[in-house]
């Protein structure tokens, strides 16, 4: 209702509110931290997915699943980087044959990625995976899908119904966006009904596209229409330097609206890079506590008296060795410097021939330009020790 | 109202709609391309800012404004990269003295960035800038602010009322987010009233923070409360590799909701990088037509039979020379390959020892692994010629 009110009415409402109660109390009702869209909870081994639980980060192994040792090594690297659920493709029987060993050695729940073959799904469930990812659209018969549902139910295995825009039937290059969303929703609804009719509700949903706006629209639609947990991702986003911006734009849009319960960043490259970007998106939105330092740096302008960028890069090198959520600000002038310093653990605010050093918002030293770096090193080390 | 409906009711509503009309017609009413939040229009020289006009990209020069030639050179580089409005800091009288020459040589409207000094604002207006950026909070007296408003009105100069979280009075490290938003809104409202009371309405608003979630919340609040055009940005975002993800997350969230009429990406580094990231955000959201190639690449998994990442990187090199909006897909298997190929101008879908080459969704050749690159080069060149 509020969104449909005219701005004049809103203005009047607000004027009244200012008279009656302090503005910030009124506004605090409307502008709060991200409120997750409510979903059911699904168990993926010991990991829970759904709005009552923290958003989890997933990735996928990029070696042949039949090579269990290589897969296990990659899973351990991913888990160490922060991956919480890992998926493995199982196109052949040799791949599912390796799953048992992989599952028992993996520190995180393993998901089998199924396409085309119901046999692979049944073998994966038998091998003990915690979840399978299924695109029911590419399983040949309904009875095969039902056999997978029954096996998953008997083994307490979750199923992600994962449809990709690229694999939706009836879509052509000319299909307009509205029609695409409608077709994806229709397909999703028919799958969900099939699962529910067979008494299965350990369902996670995903509908991916390689287009940012399509990803946002489809997921808003899915979130509005179904209350199963939602797995987000921009698919086929490209090599890391191409993938970061569109992925962050798509996921930023959805997560900031409370949409999304688990996510996978898709990067053509090292899967650890997927975890890094995913983690950056979650921490920058305040969804996940930061564990590494954050470097606030002013972009510099005609006011800057020293080379702020060079200084910021040197301080970045110092911070690379500190694995604590220290907030450090490098500012080029006094316009926003003191303000950013107030929000930082350590800050430097550079003027002409001298700079002010701050700790937790308090100016603690005035140093010459050549003393900035050693002073910052000292303060960063000391501040990190106290965290 | 719609947002407050229970999901059950929505579901019922939709079920009815499915009976009455094809789902895609119903859905097309709800899920459409980005609809801009309606704002007034403000003229910045020949450039219009507001919801009736395309979103514009801004940047800021990073050399001393007193050095007119250096500033002009940087503005020309920025304009060539796609910058549409450029801002220069003018902390000293030597800076405003250079503005006249800069304004007359600049191919794009020039904005003077004012802090602390009403004199600098009056000198900049006198020098012919198209807009000034003012943080009224750091101008000493109300009468000084009014003198700036009067001069701007007389000279048809627009004013951006730009407040930064870091420069808001009464904010401390412990001030909770709701209270911060409320204080920024209150400050903004008092400035707008002052301007309006003096018959001035060529106003653009901005309220920046170095925190992503705060940036999203403040701008949603400003957009909901005022109908002046909104200038977006995540301030002090850091060096380029740190800045891209949080900036895209913040702007993706806002732009996808139709919030924002002009934007500046803040990067501690080459300002051309600011334009590149801004442009990537706008094109990835479909807000601005793409002018450069787009490379869709599958992240690879246990299904991939060849090194897709290496292939994608080689194709990226070919694409770097083609300045046309070609969509190219490099896919590692047949799961999503044909679907992505359907949406691409040129695509390759790799199997074991061979690959399929597509043009506009049609399979046109089957090649051996070693022939992929020459074939793709040929098809990309030919497809680019036809665009």
mmCIF file with all atom_site columns, C-alpha atoms in Angstrom, chain B residues 196-358:
data_model
loop_
_atom_site.group_PDB
_atom_site.id
_atom_site.type_symbol
_atom_site.label_atom_id
_atom_site.label_alt_id
_atom_site.label_comp_id
_atom_site.label_asym_id
_atom_site.label_entity_id
_atom_site.label_seq_id
_atom_site.pdbx_PDB_ins_code
_atom_site.Cartn_x
_atom_site.Cartn_y
_atom_site.Cartn_z
_atom_site.occupancy
_atom_site.B_iso_or_equiv
_atom_site.pdbx_formal_charge
_atom_site.auth_seq_id
_atom_site.auth_comp_id
_atom_site.auth_asym_id
_atom_site.auth_atom_id
_atom_site.pdbx_PDB_model_num
ATOM 1   C CA . UNK B 1 196 ? 12.703 25.764  -2.441  1.00 0.00 ? 196 UNK B CA 1
ATOM 2   C CA . UNK B 1 197 ? 11.904 28.687  -0.172  1.00 0.00 ? 197 UNK B CA 1
ATOM 3   C CA . UNK B 1 198 ? 14.268 30.710  -2.338  1.00 0.00 ? 198 UNK B CA 1
ATOM 4   C CA . UNK B 1 199 ? 12.514 29.638  -5.517  1.00 0.00 ? 199 UNK B CA 1
ATOM 5   C CA . UNK B 1 200 ? 15.239 27.224  -6.605  1.00 0.00 ? 200 UNK B CA 1
ATOM 6   C CA . UNK B 1 201 ? 14.352 23.782  -7.960  1.00 0.00 ? 201 UNK B CA 1
ATOM 7   C CA . UNK B 1 202 ? 17.210 22.824  -10.298 1.00 0.00 ? 202 UNK B CA 1
ATOM 8   C CA . UNK B 1 203 ? 18.305 20.388  -7.620  1.00 0.00 ? 203 UNK B CA 1
ATOM 9   C CA . UNK B 1 204 ? 19.986 16.987  -7.845  1.00 0.00 ? 204 UNK B CA 1
ATOM 10  C CA . UNK B 1 205 ? 20.334 15.006  -4.614  1.00 0.00 ? 205 UNK B CA 1
ATOM 11  C CA . UNK B 1 206 ? 22.990 12.648  -3.336  1.00 0.00 ? 206 UNK B CA 1
ATOM 12  C CA . UNK B 1 207 ? 23.663 10.977  -0.023  1.00 0.00 ? 207 UNK B CA 1
ATOM 13  C CA . UNK B 1 208 ? 26.721 8.785   -0.086  1.00 0.00 ? 208 UNK B CA 1
ATOM 14  C CA . UNK B 1 209 ? 28.299 6.316   2.267   1.00 0.00 ? 209 UNK B CA 1
ATOM 15  C CA . UNK B 1 210 ? 31.297 4.013   2.005   1.00 0.00 ? 210 UNK B CA 1
ATOM 16  C CA . UNK B 1 211 ? 29.056 1.182   3.268   1.00 0.00 ? 211 UNK B CA 1
ATOM 17  C CA . UNK B 1 212 ? 27.052 -0.759  0.669   1.00 0.00 ? 212 UNK B CA 1
ATOM 18  C CA . UNK B 1 213 ? 23.974 -1.442  2.760   1.00 0.00 ? 213 UNK B CA 1
ATOM 19  C CA . UNK B 1 214 ? 23.908 2.125   4.066   1.00 0.00 ? 214 UNK B CA 1
ATOM 20  C CA . UNK B 1 215 ? 24.180 3.405   0.487   1.00 0.00 ? 215 UNK B CA 1
ATOM 21  C CA . UNK B 1 216 ? 21.224 1.249   -0.557  1.00 0.00 ? 216 UNK B CA 1
ATOM 22  C CA . UNK B 1 217 ? 19.126 2.247   2.436   1.00 0.00 ? 217 UNK B CA 1
ATOM 23  C CA . UNK B 1 218 ? 19.828 5.965   2.294   1.00 0.00 ? 218 UNK B CA 1
ATOM 24  C CA . UNK B 1 219 ? 19.094 6.156   -1.420  1.00 0.00 ? 219 UNK B CA 1
ATOM 25  C CA . UNK B 1 220 ? 15.890 4.138   -1.121  1.00 0.00 ? 220 UNK B CA 1
ATOM 26  C CA . UNK B 1 221 ? 14.844 6.558   1.606   1.00 0.00 ? 221 UNK B CA 1
ATOM 27  C CA . UNK B 1 222 ? 15.779 9.665   -0.402  1.00 0.00 ? 222 UNK B CA 1
ATOM 28  C CA . UNK B 1 223 ? 14.008 8.299   -3.473  1.00 0.00 ? 223 UNK B CA 1
ATOM 29  C CA . UNK B 1 224 ? 10.871 7.572   -1.455  1.00 0.00 ? 224 UNK B CA 1
ATOM 30  C CA . UNK B 1 225 ? 10.829 10.974  0.176   1.00 0.00 ? 225 UNK B CA 1
ATOM 31  C CA . UNK B 1 226 ? 11.836 13.423  -2.564  1.00 0.00 ? 226 UNK B CA 1
ATOM 32  C CA . UNK B 1 227 ? 11.217 13.659  -6.287  1.00 0.00 ? 227 UNK B CA 1
ATOM 33  C CA . UNK B 1 228 ? 14.406 15.412  -7.354  1.00 0.00 ? 228 UNK B CA 1
ATOM 34  C CA . UNK B 1 229 ? 16.851 13.469  -9.555  1.00 0.00 ? 229 UNK B CA 1
ATOM 35  C CA . UNK B 1 230 ? 19.184 11.208  -7.613  1.00 0.00 ? 230 UNK B CA 1
ATOM 36  C CA . UNK B 1 231 ? 22.958 10.977  -8.070  1.00 0.00 ? 231 UNK B CA 1
ATOM 37  C CA . UNK B 1 232 ? 24.237 7.549   -6.966  1.00 0.00 ? 232 UNK B CA 1
ATOM 38  C CA . UNK B 1 233 ? 27.602 6.367   -5.803  1.00 0.00 ? 233 UNK B CA 1
ATOM 39  C CA . UNK B 1 234 ? 29.414 4.287   -3.237  1.00 0.00 ? 234 UNK B CA 1
ATOM 40  C CA . UNK B 1 235 ? 31.979 6.706   -1.898  1.00 0.00 ? 235 UNK B CA 1
ATOM 41  C CA . UNK B 1 236 ? 35.609 5.899   -1.064  1.00 0.00 ? 236 UNK B CA 1
ATOM 42  C CA . UNK B 1 237 ? 35.154 2.400   -2.507  1.00 0.00 ? 237 UNK B CA 1
ATOM 43  C CA . UNK B 1 238 ? 38.893 1.842   -2.742  1.00 0.00 ? 238 UNK B CA 1
ATOM 44  C CA . UNK B 1 239 ? 41.353 0.655   -5.362  1.00 0.00 ? 239 UNK B CA 1
ATOM 45  C CA . UNK B 1 240 ? 39.719 -0.756  -8.538  1.00 0.00 ? 240 UNK B CA 1
ATOM 46  C CA . UNK B 1 241 ? 39.960 -4.468  -7.630  1.00 0.00 ? 241 UNK B CA 1
ATOM 47  C CA . UNK B 1 242 ? 38.347 -3.738  -4.240  1.00 0.00 ? 242 UNK B CA 1
ATOM 48  C CA . UNK B 1 243 ? 35.792 -1.248  -5.560  1.00 0.00 ? 243 UNK B CA 1
ATOM 49  C CA . UNK B 1 244 ? 34.095 -3.200  -8.362  1.00 0.00 ? 244 UNK B CA 1
ATOM 50  C CA . UNK B 1 245 ? 32.119 -5.773  -6.346  1.00 0.00 ? 245 UNK B CA 1
ATOM 51  C CA . UNK B 1 246 ? 30.709 -3.527  -3.582  1.00 0.00 ? 246 UNK B CA 1
ATOM 52  C CA . UNK B 1 247 ? 29.936 -0.741  -6.069  1.00 0.00 ? 247 UNK B CA 1
ATOM 53  C CA . UNK B 1 248 ? 28.120 -3.136  -8.417  1.00 0.00 ? 248 UNK B CA 1
ATOM 54  C CA . UNK B 1 249 ? 26.227 -4.668  -5.487  1.00 0.00 ? 249 UNK B CA 1
ATOM 55  C CA . UNK B 1 250 ? 25.086 -1.252  -4.222  1.00 0.00 ? 250 UNK B CA 1
ATOM 56  C CA . UNK B 1 251 ? 24.215 0.225   -7.617  1.00 0.00 ? 251 UNK B CA 1
ATOM 57  C CA . UNK B 1 252 ? 22.705 -3.033  -8.885  1.00 0.00 ? 252 UNK B CA 1
ATOM 58  C CA . UNK B 1 253 ? 20.332 -3.040  -5.917  1.00 0.00 ? 253 UNK B CA 1
ATOM 59  C CA . UNK B 1 254 ? 19.253 0.559   -6.496  1.00 0.00 ? 254 UNK B CA 1
ATOM 60  C CA . UNK B 1 255 ? 19.192 0.722   -10.295 1.00 0.00 ? 255 UNK B CA 1
ATOM 61  C CA . UNK B 1 256 ? 17.220 -2.525  -10.547 1.00 0.00 ? 256 UNK B CA 1
ATOM 62  C CA . UNK B 1 257 ? 14.538 -0.846  -8.432  1.00 0.00 ? 257 UNK B CA 1
ATOM 63  C CA . UNK B 1 258 ? 14.470 2.124   -10.787 1.00 0.00 ? 258 UNK B CA 1
ATOM 64  C CA . UNK B 1 259 ? 16.349 4.332   -8.320  1.00 0.00 ? 259 UNK B CA 1
ATOM 65  C CA . UNK B 1 260 ? 19.077 6.633   -9.655  1.00 0.00 ? 260 UNK B CA 1
ATOM 66  C CA . UNK B 1 261 ? 19.311 9.135   -12.502 1.00 0.00 ? 261 UNK B CA 1
ATOM 67  C CA . UNK B 1 262 ? 23.039 9.765   -12.728 1.00 0.00 ? 262 UNK B CA 1
ATOM 68  C CA . UNK B 1 263 ? 25.982 7.984   -11.156 1.00 0.00 ? 263 UNK B CA 1
ATOM 69  C CA . UNK B 1 264 ? 29.622 8.146   -10.340 1.00 0.00 ? 264 UNK B CA 1
ATOM 70  C CA . UNK B 1 265 ? 31.750 5.130   -9.536  1.00 0.00 ? 265 UNK B CA 1
ATOM 71  C CA . UNK B 1 266 ? 34.468 6.093   -7.063  1.00 0.00 ? 266 UNK B CA 1
ATOM 72  C CA . UNK B 1 267 ? 37.788 4.369   -7.613  1.00 0.00 ? 267 UNK B CA 1
ATOM 73  C CA . UNK B 1 268 ? 41.195 5.174   -6.120  1.00 0.00 ? 268 UNK B CA 1
ATOM 74  C CA . UNK B 1 269 ? 42.982 5.060   -9.456  1.00 0.00 ? 269 UNK B CA 1
ATOM 75  C CA . UNK B 1 270 ? 42.627 6.028   -13.120 1.00 0.00 ? 270 UNK B CA 1
ATOM 76  C CA . UNK B 1 271 ? 39.260 7.807   -13.543 1.00 0.00 ? 271 UNK B CA 1
ATOM 77  C CA . UNK B 1 272 ? 38.762 5.963   -16.869 1.00 0.00 ? 272 UNK B CA 1
ATOM 78  C CA . UNK B 1 273 ? 38.371 2.849   -14.695 1.00 0.00 ? 273 UNK B CA 1
ATOM 79  C CA . UNK B 1 274 ? 35.410 4.603   -13.027 1.00 0.00 ? 274 UNK B CA 1
ATOM 80  C CA . UNK B 1 275 ? 33.736 4.995   -16.431 1.00 0.00 ? 275 UNK B CA 1
ATOM 81  C CA . UNK B 1 276 ? 34.464 1.375   -17.366 1.00 0.00 ? 276 UNK B CA 1
ATOM 82  C CA . UNK B 1 277 ? 32.869 -0.026  -14.184 1.00 0.00 ? 277 UNK B CA 1
ATOM 83  C CA . UNK B 1 278 ? 29.905 2.385   -14.415 1.00 0.00 ? 278 UNK B CA 1
ATOM 84  C CA . UNK B 1 279 ? 29.313 1.379   -18.017 1.00 0.00 ? 279 UNK B CA 1
ATOM 85  C CA . UNK B 1 280 ? 29.568 -2.321  -17.167 1.00 0.00 ? 280 UNK B CA 1
ATOM 86  C CA . UNK B 1 281 ? 26.961 -1.927  -14.438 1.00 0.00 ? 281 UNK B CA 1
ATOM 87  C CA . UNK B 1 282 ? 24.560 -0.091  -16.744 1.00 0.00 ? 282 UNK B CA 1
ATOM 88  C CA . UNK B 1 283 ? 24.983 -2.465  -19.694 1.00 0.00 ? 283 UNK B CA 1
ATOM 89  C CA . UNK B 1 284 ? 24.760 -5.582  -17.531 1.00 0.00 ? 284 UNK B CA 1
ATOM 90  C CA . UNK B 1 285 ? 21.430 -4.318  -16.179 1.00 0.00 ? 285 UNK B CA 1
ATOM 91  C CA . UNK B 1 286 ? 20.232 -3.655  -19.720 1.00 0.00 ? 286 UNK B CA 1
ATOM 92  C CA . UNK B 1 287 ? 19.906 0.053   -18.917 1.00 0.00 ? 287 UNK B CA 1
ATOM 93  C CA . UNK B 1 288 ? 22.365 1.055   -21.607 1.00 0.00 ? 288 UNK B CA 1
ATOM 94  C CA . UNK B 1 289 ? 22.871 -0.734  -24.917 1.00 0.00 ? 289 UNK B CA 1
ATOM 95  C CA . UNK B 1 290 ? 26.088 -2.712  -25.078 1.00 0.00 ? 290 UNK B CA 1
ATOM 96  C CA . UNK B 1 291 ? 28.703 -1.359  -27.488 1.00 0.00 ? 291 UNK B CA 1
ATOM 97  C CA . UNK B 1 292 ? 31.501 -3.852  -26.812 1.00 0.00 ? 292 UNK B CA 1
ATOM 98  C CA . UNK B 1 293 ? 31.476 -7.667  -27.125 1.00 0.00 ? 293 UNK B CA 1
ATOM 99  C CA . UNK B 1 294 ? 30.127 -9.827  -24.311 1.00 0.00 ? 294 UNK B CA 1
ATOM 100 C CA . UNK B 1 295 ? 31.774 -13.156 -23.538 1.00 0.00 ? 295 UNK B CA 1
ATOM 101 C CA . UNK B 1 296 ? 29.527 -15.792 -21.958 1.00 0.00 ? 296 UNK B CA 1
ATOM 102 C CA . UNK B 1 297 ? 31.742 -18.585 -20.629 1.00 0.00 ? 297 UNK B CA 1
ATOM 103 C CA . UNK B 1 298 ? 30.688 -21.660 -18.700 1.00 0.00 ? 298 UNK B CA 1
ATOM 104 C CA . UNK B 1 299 ? 32.554 -22.017 -15.413 1.00 0.00 ? 299 UNK B CA 1
ATOM 105 C CA . UNK B 1 300 ? 33.411 -25.621 -16.365 1.00 0.00 ? 300 UNK B CA 1
ATOM 106 C CA . UNK B 1 301 ? 32.839 -28.605 -14.148 1.00 0.00 ? 301 UNK B CA 1
ATOM 107 C CA . UNK B 1 302 ? 33.532 -32.347 -14.144 1.00 0.00 ? 302 UNK B CA 1
ATOM 108 C CA . UNK B 1 303 ? 31.699 -32.548 -17.469 1.00 0.00 ? 303 UNK B CA 1
ATOM 109 C CA . UNK B 1 304 ? 34.141 -30.372 -19.415 1.00 0.00 ? 304 UNK B CA 1
ATOM 110 C CA . UNK B 1 305 ? 36.259 -32.323 -21.905 1.00 0.00 ? 305 UNK B CA 1
ATOM 111 C CA . UNK B 1 306 ? 38.608 -29.481 -22.881 1.00 0.00 ? 306 UNK B CA 1
ATOM 112 C CA . UNK B 1 307 ? 40.166 -26.503 -21.107 1.00 0.00 ? 307 UNK B CA 1
ATOM 113 C CA . UNK B 1 308 ? 37.288 -24.053 -21.499 1.00 0.00 ? 308 UNK B CA 1
ATOM 114 C CA . UNK B 1 309 ? 38.970 -21.313 -19.463 1.00 0.00 ? 309 UNK B CA 1
ATOM 115 C CA . UNK B 1 310 ? 42.056 -21.261 -21.688 1.00 0.00 ? 310 UNK B CA 1
ATOM 116 C CA . UNK B 1 311 ? 39.828 -21.217 -24.771 1.00 0.00 ? 311 UNK B CA 1
ATOM 117 C CA . UNK B 1 312 ? 37.689 -18.407 -23.330 1.00 0.00 ? 312 UNK B CA 1
ATOM 118 C CA . UNK B 1 313 ? 40.808 -16.323 -22.624 1.00 0.00 ? 313 UNK B CA 1
ATOM 119 C CA . UNK B 1 314 ? 42.029 -16.768 -26.200 1.00 0.00 ? 314 UNK B CA 1
ATOM 120 C CA . UNK B 1 315 ? 38.644 -15.765 -27.571 1.00 0.00 ? 315 UNK B CA 1
ATOM 121 C CA . UNK B 1 316 ? 38.659 -12.762 -25.230 1.00 0.00 ? 316 UNK B CA 1
ATOM 122 C CA . UNK B 1 317 ? 41.851 -11.604 -26.998 1.00 0.00 ? 317 UNK B CA 1
ATOM 123 C CA . UNK B 1 318 ? 40.120 -11.831 -30.374 1.00 0.00 ? 318 UNK B CA 1
ATOM 124 C CA . UNK B 1 319 ? 37.133 -9.890  -29.019 1.00 0.00 ? 319 UNK B CA 1
ATOM 125 C CA . UNK B 1 320 ? 39.330 -7.116  -27.626 1.00 0.00 ? 320 UNK B CA 1
ATOM 126 C CA . UNK B 1 321 ? 39.848 -5.873  -31.181 1.00 0.00 ? 321 UNK B CA 1
ATOM 127 C CA . UNK B 1 322 ? 36.143 -5.842  -32.054 1.00 0.00 ? 322 UNK B CA 1
ATOM 128 C CA . UNK B 1 323 ? 34.254 -2.815  -30.867 1.00 0.00 ? 323 UNK B CA 1
ATOM 129 C CA . UNK B 1 324 ? 30.780 -4.101  -31.550 1.00 0.00 ? 324 UNK B CA 1
ATOM 130 C CA . UNK B 1 325 ? 28.124 -5.556  -29.232 1.00 0.00 ? 325 UNK B CA 1
ATOM 131 C CA . UNK B 1 326 ? 28.727 -9.147  -30.273 1.00 0.00 ? 326 UNK B CA 1
ATOM 132 C CA . UNK B 1 327 ? 27.518 -11.831 -27.858 1.00 0.00 ? 327 UNK B CA 1
ATOM 133 C CA . UNK B 1 328 ? 29.863 -14.821 -27.883 1.00 0.00 ? 328 UNK B CA 1
ATOM 134 C CA . UNK B 1 329 ? 29.421 -17.996 -25.823 1.00 0.00 ? 329 UNK B CA 1
ATOM 135 C CA . UNK B 1 330 ? 32.135 -20.528 -24.961 1.00 0.00 ? 330 UNK B CA 1
ATOM 136 C CA . UNK B 1 331 ? 30.521 -23.592 -23.446 1.00 0.00 ? 331 UNK B CA 1
ATOM 137 C CA . UNK B 1 332 ? 32.152 -26.764 -22.154 1.00 0.00 ? 332 UNK B CA 1
ATOM 138 C CA . UNK B 1 333 ? 29.418 -29.338 -22.706 1.00 0.00 ? 333 UNK B CA 1
ATOM 139 C CA . UNK B 1 334 ? 25.984 -29.978 -24.150 1.00 0.00 ? 334 UNK B CA 1
ATOM 140 C CA . UNK B 1 335 ? 23.970 -29.328 -20.964 1.00 0.00 ? 335 UNK B CA 1
ATOM 141 C CA . UNK B 1 336 ? 23.521 -25.574 -21.402 1.00 0.00 ? 336 UNK B CA 1
ATOM 142 C CA . UNK B 1 337 ? 25.651 -25.146 -24.527 1.00 0.00 ? 337 UNK B CA 1
ATOM 143 C CA . UNK B 1 338 ? 22.908 -25.222 -27.158 1.00 0.00 ? 338 UNK B CA 1
ATOM 144 C CA . UNK B 1 339 ? 20.699 -22.921 -25.052 1.00 0.00 ? 339 UNK B CA 1
ATOM 145 C CA . UNK B 1 340 ? 23.417 -20.293 -24.607 1.00 0.00 ? 340 UNK B CA 1
ATOM 146 C CA . UNK B 1 341 ? 24.304 -20.710 -28.290 1.00 0.00 ? 341 UNK B CA 1
ATOM 147 C CA . UNK B 1 342 ? 20.703 -19.834 -29.156 1.00 0.00 ? 342 UNK B CA 1
ATOM 148 C CA . UNK B 1 343 ? 21.112 -16.485 -27.402 1.00 0.00 ? 343 UNK B CA 1
ATOM 149 C CA . UNK B 1 344 ? 24.561 -15.738 -28.830 1.00 0.00 ? 344 UNK B CA 1
ATOM 150 C CA . UNK B 1 345 ? 25.750 -14.344 -32.152 1.00 0.00 ? 345 UNK B CA 1
ATOM 151 C CA . UNK B 1 346 ? 28.618 -16.828 -32.220 1.00 0.00 ? 346 UNK B CA 1
ATOM 152 C CA . UNK B 1 347 ? 29.043 -19.824 -29.939 1.00 0.00 ? 347 UNK B CA 1
ATOM 153 C CA . UNK B 1 348 ? 31.135 -22.889 -29.451 1.00 0.00 ? 348 UNK B CA 1
ATOM 154 C CA . UNK B 1 349 ? 29.916 -25.913 -27.565 1.00 0.00 ? 349 UNK B CA 1
ATOM 155 C CA . UNK B 1 350 ? 32.782 -28.303 -26.822 1.00 0.00 ? 350 UNK B CA 1
ATOM 156 C CA . UNK B 1 351 ? 32.495 -32.071 -26.611 1.00 0.00 ? 351 UNK B CA 1
ATOM 157 C CA . UNK B 1 352 ? 35.038 -34.869 -26.564 1.00 0.00 ? 352 UNK B CA 1
ATOM 158 C CA . UNK B 1 353 ? 37.581 -34.340 -29.392 1.00 0.00 ? 353 UNK B CA 1
ATOM 159 C CA . UNK B 1 354 ? 35.175 -32.137 -31.308 1.00 0.00 ? 354 UNK B CA 1
ATOM 160 C CA . UNK B 1 355 ? 33.098 -29.005 -30.983 1.00 0.00 ? 355 UNK B CA 1
ATOM 161 C CA . UNK B 1 356 ? 30.006 -27.502 -32.523 1.00 0.00 ? 356 UNK B CA 1
ATOM 162 C CA . UNK B 1 357 ? 30.144 -23.951 -33.860 1.00 0.00 ? 357 UNK B CA 1
ATOM 163 C CA . UNK B 1 358 ? 26.934 -21.879 -33.874 1.00 0.00 ? 358 UNK B CA 1
#
